[in-house]
Coordinates of C-alpha atoms in Angstrom, one line a residue:
X1 CA 15.0 21.5 8.3
X2 CA 17.4 21.1 5.5
X3 CA 20.2 23.6 6.2
X4 CA 22.0 20.7 8.3
X5 CA 25.1 20.1 6.1
X6 CA 24.7 15.7 7.2
X7 CA 20.9 15.8 6.3
X8 CA 20.3 12.7 4.3
X9 CA 17.4 12.0 1.9
X10 CA 16.3 9.5 -0.7
X11 CA 13.9 6.6 -2.1
X12 CA 13.0 3.4 -0.2
X13 CA 11.1 0.5 -1.9
X14 CA 9.3 -1.7 0.8
X15 CA 9.1 -5.1 -0.8
X16 CA 7.7 -8.3 0.6
X17 CA 5.0 -10.7 -0.2
X18 CA 0.8 -10.1 0.4
X19 CA -0.4 -9.5 3.9
X20 CA 2.9 -8.9 5.9
X21 CA 2.0 -5.4 7.1
X22 CA 3.6 -3.0 4.5
X23 CA 1.3 -0.4 4.3
X24 CA 0.8 -0.7 7.7
X25 CA 4.6 0.0 8.3
X26 CA 4.9 2.9 6.1
X27 CA 2.0 4.5 7.8
X28 CA 3.5 4.2 11.0
X29 CA 6.7 5.8 9.4
X30 CA 4.8 8.7 7.9
X31 CA 2.6 9.2 11.2
X32 CA -0.6 9.5 8.4
X33 CA -2.5 7.3 7.0
X34 CA -1.6 7.3 3.0
X35 CA -1.7 3.4 2.3
X36 CA -4.8 1.7 2.6
X37 CA -4.9 -1.8 5.0
X38 CA -7.0 -4.4 5.4
X39 CA -6.2 -8.3 6.1
X40 CA -6.8 -9.2 2.6
X41 CA -3.9 -9.7 0.7
X42 CA -3.2 -7.9 -2.3
X43 CA -5.0 -5.1 -0.7
X44 CA -2.2 -2.2 -2.1
X45 CA -2.4 -2.3 -6.5
X46 CA -1.2 1.3 -6.8
X47 CA 2.4 2.4 -6.4
X48 CA 2.6 5.6 -4.0
X49 CA 5.3 6.8 -2.0
X50 CA 5.0 8.1 1.8
X51 CA 7.4 10.6 2.8
X52 CA 8.9 10.6 6.5
X53 CA 10.5 13.5 7.7
X54 CA 12.7 13.9 10.8
X55 CA 15.6 16.5 11.5
X56 CA 18.5 14.2 10.2
X57 CA 16.7 13.1 7.1
X58 CA 14.0 12.6 4.9
X59 CA 12.8 8.5 3.8
X60 CA 10.7 8.4 0.6
X61 CA 8.7 5.3 0.8
X62 CA 7.5 3.4 -2.3
X63 CA 4.6 1.0 -1.1
X64 CA 4.2 -1.4 -4.1
X65 CA 1.7 -4.4 -4.0
X66 CA 2.5 -7.6 -2.5
X67 CA 4.4 -9.8 -4.6
X68 CA 3.1 -13.5 -5.6
X69 CA 3.7 -16.6 -6.8
X70 CA 3.6 -16.2 -10.8
X71 CA 0.8 -17.8 -12.5
X72 CA 0.8 -19.1 -15.9
X73 CA 0.5 -16.3 -19.0
X74 CA -3.1 -18.3 -19.9
X75 CA -4.4 -17.8 -16.5
X76 CA -2.9 -14.8 -14.3
X77 CA -5.4 -11.5 -14.7
X78 CA -4.0 -8.5 -16.1
X79 CA -4.8 -7.6 -12.6
X80 CA -2.0 -9.7 -11.2
X81 CA 0.5 -9.4 -13.6
X82 CA 0.2 -5.8 -13.5
X83 CA 0.6 -5.8 -9.7
X84 CA 3.7 -7.7 -10.3
X85 CA 5.1 -5.7 -12.7
X86 CA 4.7 -2.6 -10.5
X87 CA 6.1 -4.1 -7.6
X88 CA 9.0 -5.1 -9.7
X89 CA 9.7 -1.6 -11.2
X90 CA 9.8 0.0 -7.6
X91 CA 13.3 -0.8 -7.4
X92 CA 14.6 1.0 -10.2
X93 CA 16.0 4.5 -9.4
X94 CA 15.9 3.1 -5.4
X95 CA 18.8 4.4 -2.8
X96 CA 17.8 1.0 -0.6
X97 CA 15.1 -1.3 0.1
X98 CA 12.9 -2.7 2.8
X99 CA 12.3 -6.4 3.0
X100 CA 8.9 -6.8 5.0
X101 CA 8.6 -10.7 6.2
X102 CA 6.4 -11.6 8.7
X103 CA 7.6 -12.7 12.0
X104 CA 8.4 -16.5 12.4
X105 CA 7.7 -17.4 8.8
X106 CA 9.7 -17.4 5.5
X107 CA 8.5 -19.4 2.7
X108 CA 9.3 -19.0 -1.4
X109 CA 7.6 -15.4 -2.2
X110 CA 10.1 -14.2 0.8
X111 CA 12.9 -15.6 -0.9
X112 CA 11.9 -14.7 -4.5
X113 CA 11.4 -11.2 -3.0
X114 CA 14.7 -11.2 -1.3
X115 CA 16.8 -12.6 -4.9
X116 CA 14.9 -9.7 -6.9
X117 CA 16.2 -7.3 -4.2
X118 CA 19.4 -8.6 -3.9
X119 CA 20.3 -8.7 -7.4
X120 CA 19.3 -5.0 -7.9
X121 CA 22.2 -4.3 -6.0
X122 CA 21.0 -2.1 -3.2
X123 CA 21.3 -2.3 0.3
X124 CA 18.5 -4.9 1.6
X125 CA 17.1 -3.9 5.3
X126 CA 15.7 -6.5 6.6
X127 CA 12.1 -5.8 8.7
X128 CA 10.8 -8.8 10.4
X129 CA 7.3 -7.4 11.4
X130 CA 4.4 -8.8 13.7
X131 CA 6.9 -9.5 16.2
X132 CA 4.0 -8.8 18.6
X133 CA 2.3 -11.9 17.6
X134 CA 5.1 -14.0 19.1
X135 CA 4.9 -15.6 22.3
X136 CA 8.0 -17.0 22.6
X137 CA 10.2 -14.0 22.0
X138 CA 13.4 -16.7 22.7
X139 CA 12.1 -18.5 19.0
X140 CA 13.0 -15.4 17.1
X141 CA 16.8 -15.7 17.7
X142 CA 17.0 -19.3 15.8
X143 CA 14.5 -18.0 13.1
X144 CA 16.4 -14.7 12.4
X145 CA 19.5 -16.3 12.6
X146 CA 17.6 -18.9 10.0
X147 CA 16.7 -16.2 7.7
X148 CA 20.0 -14.3 7.4
X149 CA 22.0 -17.3 6.8
X150 CA 23.8 -17.0 3.2
X151 CA 21.7 -14.0 2.4
X152 CA 23.0 -10.1 2.9
X153 CA 21.0 -7.5 4.7
X154 CA 22.6 -3.9 5.6
X155 CA 20.7 -4.6 9.0
X156 CA 17.8 -6.4 10.5
X157 CA 14.7 -5.2 12.6
X158 CA 12.4 -6.8 14.6
X159 CA 9.4 -4.4 14.8
X160 CA 5.7 -4.2 15.3
X161 CA 4.6 -1.7 12.6
X162 CA 0.8 -2.2 14.3
X163 CA 1.9 -0.9 17.7
X164 CA 4.9 1.3 16.6
X165 CA 8.0 -0.4 18.4
X166 CA 11.0 -0.8 16.8
X167 CA 10.7 1.7 14.4
X168 CA 13.2 4.5 15.9
X169 CA 15.9 1.9 15.4
X170 CA 14.9 1.3 11.9
X171 CA 14.8 5.1 11.0
X172 CA 18.3 4.9 12.4
X173 CA 19.4 2.2 10.2
X174 CA 18.0 3.3 7.0
X175 CA 18.6 6.9 7.0
X176 CA 22.8 6.4 6.5
X177 CA 22.0 4.3 3.2
X178 CA 20.6 7.4 2.0
X179 CA 22.6 10.3 0.0
X180 CA 23.6 13.5 1.4
X181 CA 21.4 16.2 0.2
X182 CA 18.3 18.5 0.9
X183 CA 15.1 16.8 1.1
X184 CA 13.0 15.7 -2.0
X185 CA 9.8 16.7 -0.6
X186 CA 8.4 20.0 1.8
X187 CA 8.1 19.1 5.4
X188 CA 4.8 18.8 5.7
X189 CA 4.4 16.5 2.6
X190 CA 2.9 13.2 3.3
X191 CA 2.7 11.9 -0.3
X192 CA 2.6 12.5 -3.9
X193 CA -0.8 11.4 -4.6
X194 CA -3.4 14.0 -4.4
X195 CA -6.8 13.6 -2.5
X196 CA -8.8 12.9 -5.3
X197 CA -6.6 9.4 -5.4
X198 CA -6.9 8.6 -2.1
X199 CA -10.2 9.3 -1.6
X200 CA -10.9 6.5 -4.1
X201 CA -8.5 4.2 -2.0
X202 CA -10.4 5.3 1.3
X203 CA -13.6 4.2 -0.3
X204 CA -11.9 0.8 -1.8
X205 CA -10.2 0.1 1.6
X206 CA -14.0 -0.1 3.2
X207 CA -14.8 -2.3 0.5
X208 CA -12.1 -4.4 1.0
X209 CA -12.7 -4.7 4.8
X210 CA -16.6 -5.5 4.7
X211 CA -16.7 -7.5 1.3
X212 CA -13.1 -9.2 1.4
X213 CA -14.5 -12.5 1.9
X214 CA -17.6 -12.2 -1.0
X215 CA -15.6 -10.0 -3.5
X216 CA -11.9 -10.2 -2.8
X217 CA -10.6 -8.3 -6.0
X218 CA -13.6 -7.8 -8.3
X219 CA -14.1 -4.5 -7.4
X220 CA -12.3 -0.9 -8.1
X221 CA -13.6 2.8 -7.9
X222 CA -13.4 5.5 -9.9
X223 CA -14.0 9.3 -8.6
X224 CA -16.3 10.9 -11.3
X225 CA -16.6 14.6 -9.3
X226 CA -14.0 16.1 -6.6
X227 CA -15.0 19.7 -5.7
X228 CA -14.0 22.1 -2.8
X229 CA -17.0 24.2 -1.4
X230 CA -16.2 26.4 1.4
X231 CA -14.6 24.1 3.7
X232 CA -16.2 20.9 2.1
X233 CA -15.6 18.3 -0.1
X234 CA -17.7 17.2 -2.3
X235 CA -17.0 14.0 -4.2
X236 CA -18.8 11.5 -6.4
X237 CA -17.3 8.5 -6.8
X238 CA -18.1 5.0 -8.8
X239 CA -17.7 1.3 -7.2
X240 CA -17.1 -0.6 -10.3
X241 CA -17.8 -4.6 -10.1
X242 CA -17.9 -7.0 -12.8
X243 CA -21.3 -8.5 -12.6
X244 CA -24.6 -7.9 -11.8
X245 CA -25.0 -10.1 -8.9
X246 CA -21.9 -8.6 -7.6
X247 CA -23.3 -5.2 -7.9
X248 CA -26.6 -6.8 -5.6
X249 CA -23.6 -7.7 -2.9
X250 CA -21.8 -3.7 -2.8
X251 CA -25.4 -2.3 -2.7
X252 CA -27.2 -4.8 0.0
X253 CA -30.2 -5.2 1.4
X254 CA -32.5 -1.7 0.8
X255 CA -28.9 -0.3 0.4
X256 CA -28.1 -0.6 4.1
X257 CA -24.4 -2.1 2.6
X258 CA -23.1 0.7 0.4
X259 CA -24.5 3.4 3.0
X260 CA -22.8 2.0 5.5
X261 CA -19.4 1.6 3.2
X262 CA -19.6 4.9 2.2
X263 CA -20.6 6.1 5.6
X264 CA -16.8 4.6 7.2
X265 CA -14.9 5.8 4.0
X266 CA -16.6 9.5 4.5
X267 CA -15.2 9.5 8.3
X268 CA -11.6 8.5 6.9
X269 CA -11.6 11.3 4.5
X270 CA -12.9 14.0 6.8
X271 CA -9.6 12.7 8.9
X272 CA -7.3 13.0 6.3
X273 CA -8.2 15.7 4.7
X274 CA -9.1 18.0 8.0
X275 CA -12.6 19.1 6.5
X276 CA -15.9 17.9 6.0
X277 CA -16.7 15.5 3.0
X278 CA -20.1 15.2 1.4
X279 CA -19.8 11.5 -0.7
X280 CA -21.8 10.2 -3.5
X281 CA -21.6 6.4 -4.3
X282 CA -23.0 4.5 -7.8
X283 CA -22.3 1.1 -8.1
X284 CA -21.4 0.2 -11.9
X285 CA -20.9 -3.0 -14.0
X286 CA -18.0 -3.6 -16.4
X287 CA -17.7 -6.8 -17.3
X288 CA -14.0 -8.5 -16.8
X289 CA -12.3 -5.3 -16.3
X290 CA -9.9 -6.9 -14.1
X291 CA -9.0 -9.0 -17.0
X292 CA -9.0 -6.0 -19.1
X293 CA -5.4 -4.1 -20.4
X294 CA -7.4 -0.8 -21.4
X295 CA -10.0 -1.2 -18.4
X296 CA -7.2 -0.8 -15.7
X297 CA -5.6 2.2 -17.7
X298 CA -8.9 3.9 -17.8
X299 CA -9.2 3.0 -14.1
X300 CA -5.8 4.7 -13.3
X301 CA -3.6 1.6 -13.3
X302 CA -0.2 3.4 -14.6
X303 CA 3.0 1.8 -14.8
X304 CA 4.4 5.0 -15.4
X305 CA 4.8 5.7 -11.9
X306 CA 8.6 5.6 -10.8
X307 CA 10.4 6.8 -8.0

């Protein structure tokens, strides 16, 4: 694949405010589920790399938490501060950036994300996602003109990541922005993260999907055991919450909610890992973990990761 003298490869940050479909876009480009998705803002907490390879080149996509408005130091939780630092740090060392926005909408958070990328000096590609939700497609043209006014973009691409529409043009525009060099990862690699990490994320995805309205940000997952045993992975996972009442919500009546969460997460793991999974889950309480810097580090929120 990399013997082509014109082959290009490089890192591309994917930046935007929460809930614009950044993770869906990365999964669509990679062709596999490497980043979890829910309809709750700030589902993505960790920086990870999604590796998308084609005969012409390789794009290493840097997925990040969504940028959101900074709260005051006295009120912003350690988790929110950490996610904003992680998103801003993703711009360092990349060759280009995708600014992902929601079709038909541009607000102060979109503007702040653009200013961050513009100040970094990297080429910025505007990705207008979720165009499938716009019934009047003629309304897109004045919207695109307004967004582009006074701003510099390497190119602009209306897409639907969910329906995989418009992605070929996006890839064709991004590859020329990358250095001419061999692939940075093997062709079969889809992420830099371990299966252990992905298992934790897939379980947390189900928590966000099923409990997002009740416990939007009060849960995290720690993998205590991950053993491959004759074609089967045996995984032991702890779901951490901040209060006893939250523990009861996760478990549900007679353990029904926890069982459903575990069953759906296990199916996702089997699909991604391509083998059987035996998953055991426990729910434990650690008061105030999301506002405790030491707890965040213990649970794997590591700022040292970079492209």
